[in-house]
Amino acid sequence: MLDAESLVGHKSQLQLLNRMIDSSTIPHALLFSGPEAIGKRLAAFSFSASLLAPKSDVQGAAVSRTAALSQVWSNTFPDFHVLAREHDARDISVENVRSLCDELMLKPYYGGRRAAIINDAHRMSLAAANALLKTLEEPPPSTHIILITHAPHRLPPTVVSRCQQVHFAPLPAAEISAVLQRLLAACGLSGSTAKELSSLCDGTLSALQLDPYLDPATSQPNDIAALTEHFEELSTKVKALRKQCRALAAERPTVSNVTRVCQSLFGTKEQLPLARTIARQEVRRRLLEGPSESRANALIRFLEAERLIDSRSAQAELQLSAAMIQAYCR
């Protein structure tokens, strides 16, 4: 049974994973796909913990279930490995993937299963993906690899075809709100801050840029003070950006005025997830009032911007700006 107190939603996916464990029909490779910041990584940790922990604390077990679960959540279990892109690196390197594959070829420390998670698997370089492919084609016994990605189309088809996919959908508004309210309550925040931040959540928490402030295994805050400061700064920034957008709507927008607002929205790459959310909401709101031709052109621009953001293209900001101009300057 999966153990994840912090995991919200995804009932059908968790039921599927539990059936795999209960029936001992666990694929050697799984691909967890779906939008960013909806709980895929937390589900992967929970699934790995259930794979590696004994079914009960039976006498004579190499490690008790309680100890195994604790070690997996803290990433100290010897038969559990997590691979992610190194800080400031563009890709997951082929050297790191080869090192992981070498580890997986060794005999399990406790004599049971091994599990590995590759987070943001779409960030593997082509050489890294090819290095992983051999292990996926000829997996060591009792070894299970979980790839996590929000962009499965960026993985080589040969890798995808060797994994059983489990797709995680965006979370309903009520479930997103429950997660956010829990985090805000831990920081002692409510009222206008909660309202501003909730407005950014569209089935995912990705626009809130919480990764640096949450434990990757449990999604619990690492540092309450730092998270509180982040929430407050984010709320202030959102209010300012929305104020500029409302000011545009109150006048007859010009290309130069919209461009000025876009420069504030898309000023830095770090702000791009936030800007994308605000731009999406503003374009959607404006297009509901606009003629069909203008609506279609702006939507085409926006979809192209989404594609470019996903591929980390420097042209993404230009396409977002073009979508905003199309929506406002009709």
mmCIF file of C-alpha atoms in Angstrom:
data_model
loop_
_atom_site.group_PDB
_atom_site.id
_atom_site.type_symbol
_atom_site.label_atom_id
_atom_site.label_comp_id
_atom_site.label_asym_id
_atom_site.label_seq_id
_atom_site.Cartn_x
_atom_site.Cartn_y
_atom_site.Cartn_z
ATOM 1 C CA MET A 1 0.000 0.000 0.000
ATOM 2 C CA LEU A 2 1.346 3.409 -0.969
ATOM 3 C CA ASP A 3 2.301 5.625 1.964
ATOM 4 C CA ALA A 4 2.027 9.349 1.182
ATOM 5 C CA GLU A 5 0.172 11.537 3.622
ATOM 6 C CA SER A 6 0.959 14.654 1.585
ATOM 7 C CA LEU A 7 -0.246 13.211 -1.737
ATOM 8 C CA VAL A 8 -3.518 14.783 -2.848
ATOM 9 C CA GLY A 9 -5.820 13.424 -5.556
ATOM 10 C CA HIS A 10 -4.863 10.972 -8.350
ATOM 11 C CA LYS A 11 -7.031 8.184 -6.905
ATOM 12 C CA SER A 12 -7.182 6.092 -10.082
ATOM 13 C CA GLN A 13 -3.409 6.303 -10.579
ATOM 14 C CA LEU A 14 -2.727 5.272 -6.987
ATOM 15 C CA GLN A 15 -5.195 2.392 -7.278
ATOM 16 C CA LEU A 16 -3.364 1.182 -10.389
ATOM 17 C CA LEU A 17 0.001 1.339 -8.617
ATOM 18 C CA ASN A 18 -1.377 -0.463 -5.573
ATOM 19 C CA ARG A 19 -2.750 -3.241 -7.790
ATOM 20 C CA MET A 20 0.701 -3.664 -9.322
ATOM 21 C CA ILE A 21 2.221 -4.100 -5.872
ATOM 22 C CA ASP A 22 -0.529 -6.382 -4.540
ATOM 23 C CA SER A 23 -0.390 -8.660 -7.592
ATOM 24 C CA SER A 24 3.420 -8.518 -7.928
ATOM 25 C CA THR A 25 3.044 -7.444 -11.570
ATOM 26 C CA ILE A 26 5.364 -4.460 -11.399
ATOM 27 C CA PRO A 27 6.889 -3.280 -14.691
ATOM 28 C CA HIS A 28 10.639 -2.838 -14.760
ATOM 29 C CA ALA A 29 10.136 0.705 -16.085
ATOM 30 C CA LEU A 30 7.357 3.217 -15.472
ATOM 31 C CA LEU A 31 6.844 6.666 -16.974
ATOM 32 C CA PHE A 32 4.954 9.120 -14.745
ATOM 33 C CA SER A 33 3.755 11.911 -17.028
ATOM 34 C CA GLY A 34 1.551 14.960 -16.533
ATOM 35 C CA PRO A 35 1.779 18.701 -15.782
ATOM 36 C CA GLU A 36 4.415 20.087 -13.445
ATOM 37 C CA ALA A 37 3.821 20.383 -9.693
ATOM 38 C CA ILE A 38 0.826 18.052 -9.340
ATOM 39 C CA GLY A 39 2.383 15.264 -7.237
ATOM 40 C CA LYS A 40 4.130 12.922 -9.709
ATOM 41 C CA ARG A 41 7.405 12.972 -7.790
ATOM 42 C CA LEU A 42 5.652 12.413 -4.468
ATOM 43 C CA ALA A 43 3.778 9.462 -5.982
ATOM 44 C CA ALA A 44 7.069 8.049 -7.284
ATOM 45 C CA PHE A 45 8.690 8.235 -3.847
ATOM 46 C CA SER A 46 5.637 6.631 -2.247
ATOM 47 C CA PHE A 47 5.543 3.863 -4.850
ATOM 48 C CA SER A 48 9.266 3.193 -4.369
ATOM 49 C CA ALA A 49 8.839 3.067 -0.603
ATOM 50 C CA SER A 50 6.086 0.481 -0.943
ATOM 51 C CA LEU A 51 8.189 -1.549 -3.383
ATOM 52 C CA LEU A 52 11.209 -1.674 -1.116
ATOM 53 C CA ALA A 53 9.593 -1.985 2.307
ATOM 54 C CA PRO A 54 8.596 -5.429 3.612
ATOM 55 C CA LYS A 55 4.851 -6.062 3.797
ATOM 56 C CA SER A 56 5.060 -6.277 7.577
ATOM 57 C CA ASP A 57 7.618 -5.971 10.359
ATOM 58 C CA VAL A 58 8.242 -9.702 10.460
ATOM 59 C CA GLN A 59 10.988 -11.124 12.627
ATOM 60 C CA GLY A 60 14.096 -11.916 10.622
ATOM 61 C CA ALA A 61 13.493 -9.335 7.890
ATOM 62 C CA ALA A 62 16.667 -7.592 6.751
ATOM 63 C CA VAL A 63 15.024 -4.260 7.481
ATOM 64 C CA SER A 64 11.675 -3.442 9.062
ATOM 65 C CA ARG A 65 8.920 -1.791 7.028
ATOM 66 C CA THR A 66 8.999 1.268 9.271
ATOM 67 C CA ALA A 67 12.762 1.691 8.863
ATOM 68 C CA ALA A 68 12.610 1.086 5.103
ATOM 69 C CA LEU A 69 9.882 3.669 4.585
ATOM 70 C CA SER A 70 11.792 6.228 6.625
ATOM 71 C CA GLN A 71 15.017 5.611 4.681
ATOM 72 C CA VAL A 72 13.321 5.893 1.285
ATOM 73 C CA TRP A 73 11.619 9.168 2.209
ATOM 74 C CA SER A 74 14.972 10.541 3.373
ATOM 75 C CA ASN A 75 16.761 9.047 0.322
ATOM 76 C CA THR A 76 19.133 6.999 2.473
ATOM 77 C CA PHE A 77 17.913 3.503 1.569
ATOM 78 C CA PRO A 78 20.867 1.667 -0.037
ATOM 79 C CA ASP A 79 18.740 0.057 -2.768
ATOM 80 C CA PHE A 80 17.021 3.317 -3.734
ATOM 81 C CA HIS A 81 18.477 5.939 -6.087
ATOM 82 C CA VAL A 82 17.323 9.353 -7.286
ATOM 83 C CA LEU A 83 18.787 11.024 -10.360
ATOM 84 C CA ALA A 84 18.043 14.627 -11.309
ATOM 85 C CA ARG A 85 19.648 17.415 -13.270
ATOM 86 C CA GLU A 86 22.501 18.986 -11.340
ATOM 87 C CA HIS A 87 22.109 22.601 -10.283
ATOM 88 C CA ASP A 88 22.783 25.006 -13.171
ATOM 89 C CA ALA A 89 23.334 22.110 -15.598
ATOM 90 C CA ARG A 90 21.389 22.182 -18.845
ATOM 91 C CA ASP A 91 20.824 18.425 -19.037
ATOM 92 C CA ILE A 92 21.087 15.208 -17.075
ATOM 93 C CA SER A 93 24.514 14.076 -18.182
ATOM 94 C CA VAL A 94 25.414 10.763 -19.768
ATOM 95 C CA GLU A 95 28.026 10.262 -17.023
ATOM 96 C CA ASN A 96 25.381 10.430 -14.297
ATOM 97 C CA VAL A 97 23.072 8.057 -16.154
ATOM 98 C CA ARG A 98 25.890 5.565 -16.691
ATOM 99 C CA SER A 99 26.764 5.778 -12.994
ATOM 100 C CA LEU A 100 23.150 5.015 -12.090
ATOM 101 C CA CYS A 101 23.018 2.079 -14.497
ATOM 102 C CA ASP A 102 26.233 0.680 -13.007
ATOM 103 C CA GLU A 103 24.711 0.932 -9.513
ATOM 104 C CA LEU A 104 21.609 -0.922 -10.652
ATOM 105 C CA MET A 105 23.719 -3.813 -11.965
ATOM 106 C CA LEU A 106 25.064 -4.526 -8.474
ATOM 107 C CA LYS A 107 23.442 -7.053 -6.187
ATOM 108 C CA PRO A 108 20.799 -5.415 -3.948
ATOM 109 C CA TYR A 109 22.124 -4.568 -0.514
ATOM 110 C CA TYR A 110 19.169 -6.194 1.229
ATOM 111 C CA GLY A 111 18.726 -8.942 -1.346
ATOM 112 C CA GLY A 112 15.311 -7.738 -2.505
ATOM 113 C CA ARG A 113 14.284 -5.121 -5.013
ATOM 114 C CA ARG A 114 16.047 -2.020 -6.283
ATOM 115 C CA ALA A 115 14.267 1.171 -7.316
ATOM 116 C CA ALA A 116 15.434 4.323 -9.075
ATOM 117 C CA ILE A 117 13.723 7.608 -9.891
ATOM 118 C CA ILE A 118 14.837 9.872 -12.742
ATOM 119 C CA ASN A 119 13.226 13.260 -12.183
ATOM 120 C CA ASP A 120 12.568 15.502 -15.197
ATOM 121 C CA ALA A 121 13.636 12.626 -17.417
ATOM 122 C CA HIS A 122 13.060 14.743 -20.535
ATOM 123 C CA ARG A 123 16.183 16.681 -19.523
ATOM 124 C CA MET A 124 18.414 13.719 -20.286
ATOM 125 C CA SER A 125 20.793 14.460 -23.121
ATOM 126 C CA LEU A 126 20.404 12.205 -26.145
ATOM 127 C CA ALA A 127 23.557 10.353 -25.134
ATOM 128 C CA ALA A 128 22.183 9.914 -21.606
ATOM 129 C CA ALA A 129 18.861 8.587 -22.899
ATOM 130 C CA ASN A 130 20.690 6.121 -25.138
ATOM 131 C CA ALA A 131 22.816 4.991 -22.192
ATOM 132 C CA LEU A 132 19.646 4.345 -20.185
ATOM 133 C CA LEU A 133 18.065 2.482 -23.089
ATOM 134 C CA LYS A 134 20.351 -0.544 -22.720
ATOM 135 C CA THR A 135 19.298 -0.942 -19.069
ATOM 136 C CA LEU A 136 15.632 -0.577 -20.052
ATOM 137 C CA GLU A 137 16.066 -3.236 -22.751
ATOM 138 C CA GLU A 138 17.929 -5.650 -20.462
ATOM 139 C CA PRO A 139 16.888 -4.693 -16.915
ATOM 140 C CA PRO A 140 18.619 -6.338 -13.972
ATOM 141 C CA PRO A 141 16.355 -8.698 -11.995
ATOM 142 C CA SER A 142 13.991 -7.093 -9.449
ATOM 143 C CA THR A 143 14.969 -3.589 -10.576
ATOM 144 C CA HIS A 144 12.381 -0.896 -11.208
ATOM 145 C CA ILE A 145 13.017 2.518 -12.792
ATOM 146 C CA ILE A 146 10.521 5.388 -12.630
ATOM 147 C CA LEU A 147 10.911 8.225 -15.114
ATOM 148 C CA ILE A 148 9.102 11.467 -14.228
ATOM 149 C CA THR A 149 8.342 14.096 -16.850
ATOM 150 C CA HIS A 150 5.915 16.810 -17.872
ATOM 151 C CA ALA A 151 7.179 16.580 -21.461
ATOM 152 C CA PRO A 152 7.176 12.924 -22.565
ATOM 153 C CA HIS A 153 7.328 14.008 -26.221
ATOM 154 C CA ARG A 154 10.895 15.195 -25.572
ATOM 155 C CA LEU A 155 12.012 11.673 -24.687
ATOM 156 C CA PRO A 156 13.218 9.386 -27.476
ATOM 157 C CA PRO A 157 10.373 7.090 -28.626
ATOM 158 C CA THR A 158 12.624 4.095 -27.966
ATOM 159 C CA VAL A 159 12.739 5.037 -24.266
ATOM 160 C CA VAL A 160 9.006 5.749 -24.004
ATOM 161 C CA SER A 161 8.088 2.464 -25.695
ATOM 162 C CA ARG A 162 9.935 0.480 -23.032
ATOM 163 C CA CYS A 163 8.028 2.073 -20.145
ATOM 164 C CA GLN A 164 4.489 1.593 -18.904
ATOM 165 C CA GLN A 165 2.974 5.058 -18.815
ATOM 166 C CA VAL A 166 0.959 6.356 -15.879
ATOM 167 C CA HIS A 167 -0.524 9.740 -16.714
ATOM 168 C CA PHE A 168 -1.335 12.208 -13.925
ATOM 169 C CA ALA A 169 -3.989 14.802 -14.793
ATOM 170 C CA PRO A 170 -4.213 18.391 -13.480
ATOM 171 C CA LEU A 171 -5.722 18.557 -10.008
ATOM 172 C CA PRO A 172 -9.274 19.849 -9.455
ATOM 173 C CA ALA A 173 -9.514 23.339 -7.984
ATOM 174 C CA ALA A 174 -10.630 22.036 -4.575
ATOM 175 C CA GLU A 175 -7.607 19.744 -4.253
ATOM 176 C CA ILE A 176 -5.159 22.434 -5.384
ATOM 177 C CA SER A 177 -6.737 24.802 -2.867
ATOM 178 C CA ALA A 178 -6.328 22.228 -0.080
ATOM 179 C CA VAL A 179 -2.595 21.859 -0.790
ATOM 180 C CA LEU A 180 -2.059 25.607 -0.997
ATOM 181 C CA GLN A 181 -4.072 26.312 2.147
ATOM 182 C CA ARG A 182 -1.979 23.773 4.061
ATOM 183 C CA LEU A 183 1.242 25.485 2.997
ATOM 184 C CA LEU A 184 -0.118 28.977 3.671
ATOM 185 C CA ALA A 185 -1.346 27.907 7.103
ATOM 186 C CA ALA A 186 2.134 26.603 7.939
ATOM 187 C CA CYS A 187 3.426 30.089 7.089
ATOM 188 C CA GLY A 188 0.682 31.871 9.008
ATOM 189 C CA LEU A 189 -0.658 33.506 5.835
ATOM 190 C CA SER A 190 -4.241 34.010 4.723
ATOM 191 C CA GLY A 191 -6.548 36.707 3.381
ATOM 192 C CA SER A 192 -5.368 38.670 0.351
ATOM 193 C CA THR A 193 -2.150 36.671 0.006
ATOM 194 C CA ALA A 194 -4.088 33.413 -0.211
ATOM 195 C CA LYS A 195 -6.489 34.947 -2.735
ATOM 196 C CA GLU A 196 -3.718 36.235 -5.006
ATOM 197 C CA LEU A 197 -1.794 32.971 -4.964
ATOM 198 C CA SER A 198 -4.893 30.822 -5.460
ATOM 199 C CA SER A 199 -5.662 32.786 -8.611
ATOM 200 C CA LEU A 200 -2.427 31.490 -10.155
ATOM 201 C CA CYS A 201 -3.261 27.807 -9.704
ATOM 202 C CA ASP A 202 -4.842 26.235 -12.775
ATOM 203 C CA GLY A 203 -4.708 22.548 -11.913
ATOM 204 C CA THR A 204 -1.063 22.791 -10.867
ATOM 205 C CA LEU A 205 1.183 24.653 -8.423
ATOM 206 C CA SER A 206 3.945 25.202 -10.998
ATOM 207 C CA ALA A 207 3.443 28.982 -11.272
ATOM 208 C CA LEU A 208 4.200 29.325 -7.545
ATOM 209 C CA GLN A 209 7.778 28.052 -8.081
ATOM 210 C CA LEU A 210 7.860 26.096 -4.825
ATOM 211 C CA ASP A 211 10.575 23.522 -5.595
ATOM 212 C CA PRO A 212 13.412 25.321 -3.727
ATOM 213 C CA TYR A 213 11.276 25.542 -0.590
ATOM 214 C CA LEU A 214 9.787 22.031 -0.343
ATOM 215 C CA ASP A 215 11.302 18.648 0.429
ATOM 216 C CA PRO A 216 11.205 16.706 -2.868
ATOM 217 C CA ALA A 217 10.114 13.477 -1.191
ATOM 218 C CA THR A 218 7.409 14.747 1.167
ATOM 219 C CA SER A 219 6.454 18.185 -0.229
ATOM 220 C CA GLN A 220 6.784 19.585 3.281
ATOM 221 C CA PRO A 221 8.431 23.027 3.761
ATOM 222 C CA ASN A 222 12.211 22.957 4.209
ATOM 223 C CA ASP A 223 12.337 26.417 5.779
ATOM 224 C CA ILE A 224 9.121 28.093 6.935
ATOM 225 C CA ALA A 225 10.700 31.555 7.066
ATOM 226 C CA ALA A 226 12.049 31.307 3.508
ATOM 227 C CA LEU A 227 8.748 29.953 2.178
ATOM 228 C CA THR A 228 6.807 32.728 3.923
ATOM 229 C CA GLU A 229 9.058 35.372 2.382
ATOM 230 C CA HIS A 230 8.661 33.753 -1.049
ATOM 231 C CA PHE A 231 4.860 33.716 -0.766
ATOM 232 C CA GLU A 232 4.736 37.368 0.293
ATOM 233 C CA GLU A 233 7.071 38.498 -2.516
ATOM 234 C CA LEU A 234 5.103 36.470 -5.053
ATOM 235 C CA SER A 235 1.802 37.953 -3.893
ATOM 236 C CA THR A 236 3.176 41.494 -4.170
ATOM 237 C CA LYS A 237 4.550 40.788 -7.649
ATOM 238 C CA VAL A 238 1.253 39.304 -8.860
ATOM 239 C CA LYS A 239 -0.739 42.280 -7.581
ATOM 240 C CA ALA A 240 1.566 44.689 -9.408
ATOM 241 C CA LEU A 241 1.426 42.766 -12.681
ATOM 242 C CA ARG A 242 -2.352 42.415 -12.585
ATOM 243 C CA LYS A 243 -2.672 46.119 -11.839
ATOM 244 C CA GLN A 244 -0.745 46.891 -15.021
ATOM 245 C CA CYS A 245 -2.998 44.567 -17.019
ATOM 246 C CA ARG A 246 -6.139 46.189 -15.592
ATOM 247 C CA ALA A 247 -4.730 49.604 -16.487
ATOM 248 C CA LEU A 248 -4.367 48.423 -20.078
ATOM 249 C CA ALA A 249 -7.994 47.345 -20.176
ATOM 250 C CA ALA A 250 -9.135 50.749 -18.890
ATOM 251 C CA GLU A 251 -7.568 52.640 -21.802
ATOM 252 C CA ARG A 252 -7.303 52.127 -25.534
ATOM 253 C CA PRO A 253 -4.273 49.839 -25.618
ATOM 254 C CA THR A 254 -1.471 50.499 -28.049
ATOM 255 C CA VAL A 255 1.238 48.112 -29.140
ATOM 256 C CA SER A 256 3.810 50.126 -27.197
ATOM 257 C CA ASN A 257 1.720 50.014 -24.003
ATOM 258 C CA VAL A 258 1.138 46.275 -24.248
ATOM 259 C CA THR A 259 4.827 45.748 -25.015
ATOM 260 C CA ARG A 260 5.753 47.712 -21.883
ATOM 261 C CA VAL A 261 3.546 45.478 -19.735
ATOM 262 C CA CYS A 262 4.991 42.393 -21.407
ATOM 263 C CA GLN A 263 8.498 43.548 -20.526
ATOM 264 C CA SER A 264 7.420 43.642 -16.876
ATOM 265 C CA LEU A 265 5.735 40.259 -17.151
ATOM 266 C CA PHE A 266 8.540 38.449 -18.939
ATOM 267 C CA GLY A 267 11.489 40.333 -17.496
ATOM 268 C CA THR A 268 13.464 37.303 -16.326
ATOM 269 C CA LYS A 269 13.531 33.600 -17.127
ATOM 270 C CA GLU A 270 12.887 32.850 -13.461
ATOM 271 C CA GLN A 271 9.616 34.749 -13.721
ATOM 272 C CA LEU A 272 8.482 32.977 -16.887
ATOM 273 C CA PRO A 273 6.230 30.344 -15.197
ATOM 274 C CA LEU A 274 4.444 33.131 -13.315
ATOM 275 C CA ALA A 275 4.255 35.302 -16.432
ATOM 276 C CA ARG A 276 2.895 32.438 -18.490
ATOM 277 C CA THR A 277 0.044 31.922 -16.023
ATOM 278 C CA ILE A 278 -0.878 35.600 -15.858
ATOM 279 C CA ALA A 279 -0.616 35.953 -19.638
ATOM 280 C CA ARG A 280 -2.806 32.889 -20.154
ATOM 281 C CA GLN A 281 -5.469 34.256 -17.832
ATOM 282 C CA GLU A 282 -5.385 37.736 -19.370
ATOM 283 C CA VAL A 283 -5.500 36.435 -22.937
ATOM 284 C CA ARG A 284 -8.370 34.097 -22.037
ATOM 285 C CA ARG A 285 -10.324 36.902 -20.387
ATOM 286 C CA ARG A 286 -9.810 39.323 -23.264
ATOM 287 C CA LEU A 287 -10.588 36.784 -25.956
ATOM 288 C CA LEU A 288 -13.979 36.005 -24.464
ATOM 289 C CA GLU A 289 -14.919 39.554 -25.442
ATOM 290 C CA GLY A 290 -13.216 39.619 -28.849
ATOM 291 C CA PRO A 291 -14.165 38.706 -32.426
ATOM 292 C CA SER A 292 -13.508 35.162 -33.605
ATOM 293 C CA GLU A 293 -10.645 36.123 -35.967
ATOM 294 C CA SER A 294 -8.751 37.985 -33.243
ATOM 295 C CA ARG A 295 -9.412 35.137 -30.831
ATOM 296 C CA ALA A 296 -8.033 32.530 -33.232
ATOM 297 C CA ASN A 297 -4.885 34.520 -34.019
ATOM 298 C CA ALA A 298 -4.107 35.152 -30.349
ATOM 299 C CA LEU A 299 -4.706 31.517 -29.440
ATOM 300 C CA ILE A 300 -2.323 30.397 -32.189
ATOM 301 C CA ARG A 301 0.313 32.784 -30.833
ATOM 302 C CA PHE A 302 -0.228 31.550 -27.306
ATOM 303 C CA LEU A 303 -0.044 27.858 -28.214
ATOM 304 C CA GLU A 304 3.211 28.514 -30.048
ATOM 305 C CA ALA A 305 4.538 30.296 -26.950
ATOM 306 C CA GLU A 306 3.625 27.270 -24.810
ATOM 307 C CA ARG A 307 5.542 25.012 -27.201
ATOM 308 C CA LEU A 308 8.586 27.286 -27.126
ATOM 309 C CA ILE A 309 8.553 27.517 -23.324
ATOM 310 C CA ASP A 310 8.439 23.736 -23.148
ATOM 311 C CA SER A 311 11.458 23.489 -25.458
ATOM 312 C CA ARG A 312 13.313 26.221 -23.494
ATOM 313 C CA SER A 313 13.467 28.486 -26.545
ATOM 314 C CA ALA A 314 14.535 32.104 -26.146
ATOM 315 C CA GLN A 315 11.696 33.035 -28.537
ATOM 316 C CA ALA A 316 8.998 32.099 -25.997
ATOM 317 C CA GLU A 317 8.777 35.609 -24.535
ATOM 318 C CA LEU A 318 8.269 37.095 -28.008
ATOM 319 C CA GLN A 319 5.380 34.774 -28.769
ATOM 320 C CA LEU A 320 3.757 35.482 -25.393
ATOM 321 C CA SER A 321 4.061 39.186 -26.076
ATOM 322 C CA ALA A 322 2.554 38.709 -29.536
ATOM 323 C CA ALA A 323 -0.405 36.854 -28.026
ATOM 324 C CA MET A 324 -0.977 39.673 -25.542
ATOM 325 C CA ILE A 325 -0.789 42.298 -28.306
ATOM 326 C CA GLN A 326 -3.224 40.291 -30.433
ATOM 327 C CA ALA A 327 -5.658 40.028 -27.517
ATOM 328 C CA TYR A 328 -5.522 43.686 -26.448
ATOM 329 C CA CYS A 329 -4.959 45.596 -29.690
ATOM 330 C CA ARG A 330 -7.903 44.547 -31.814
#
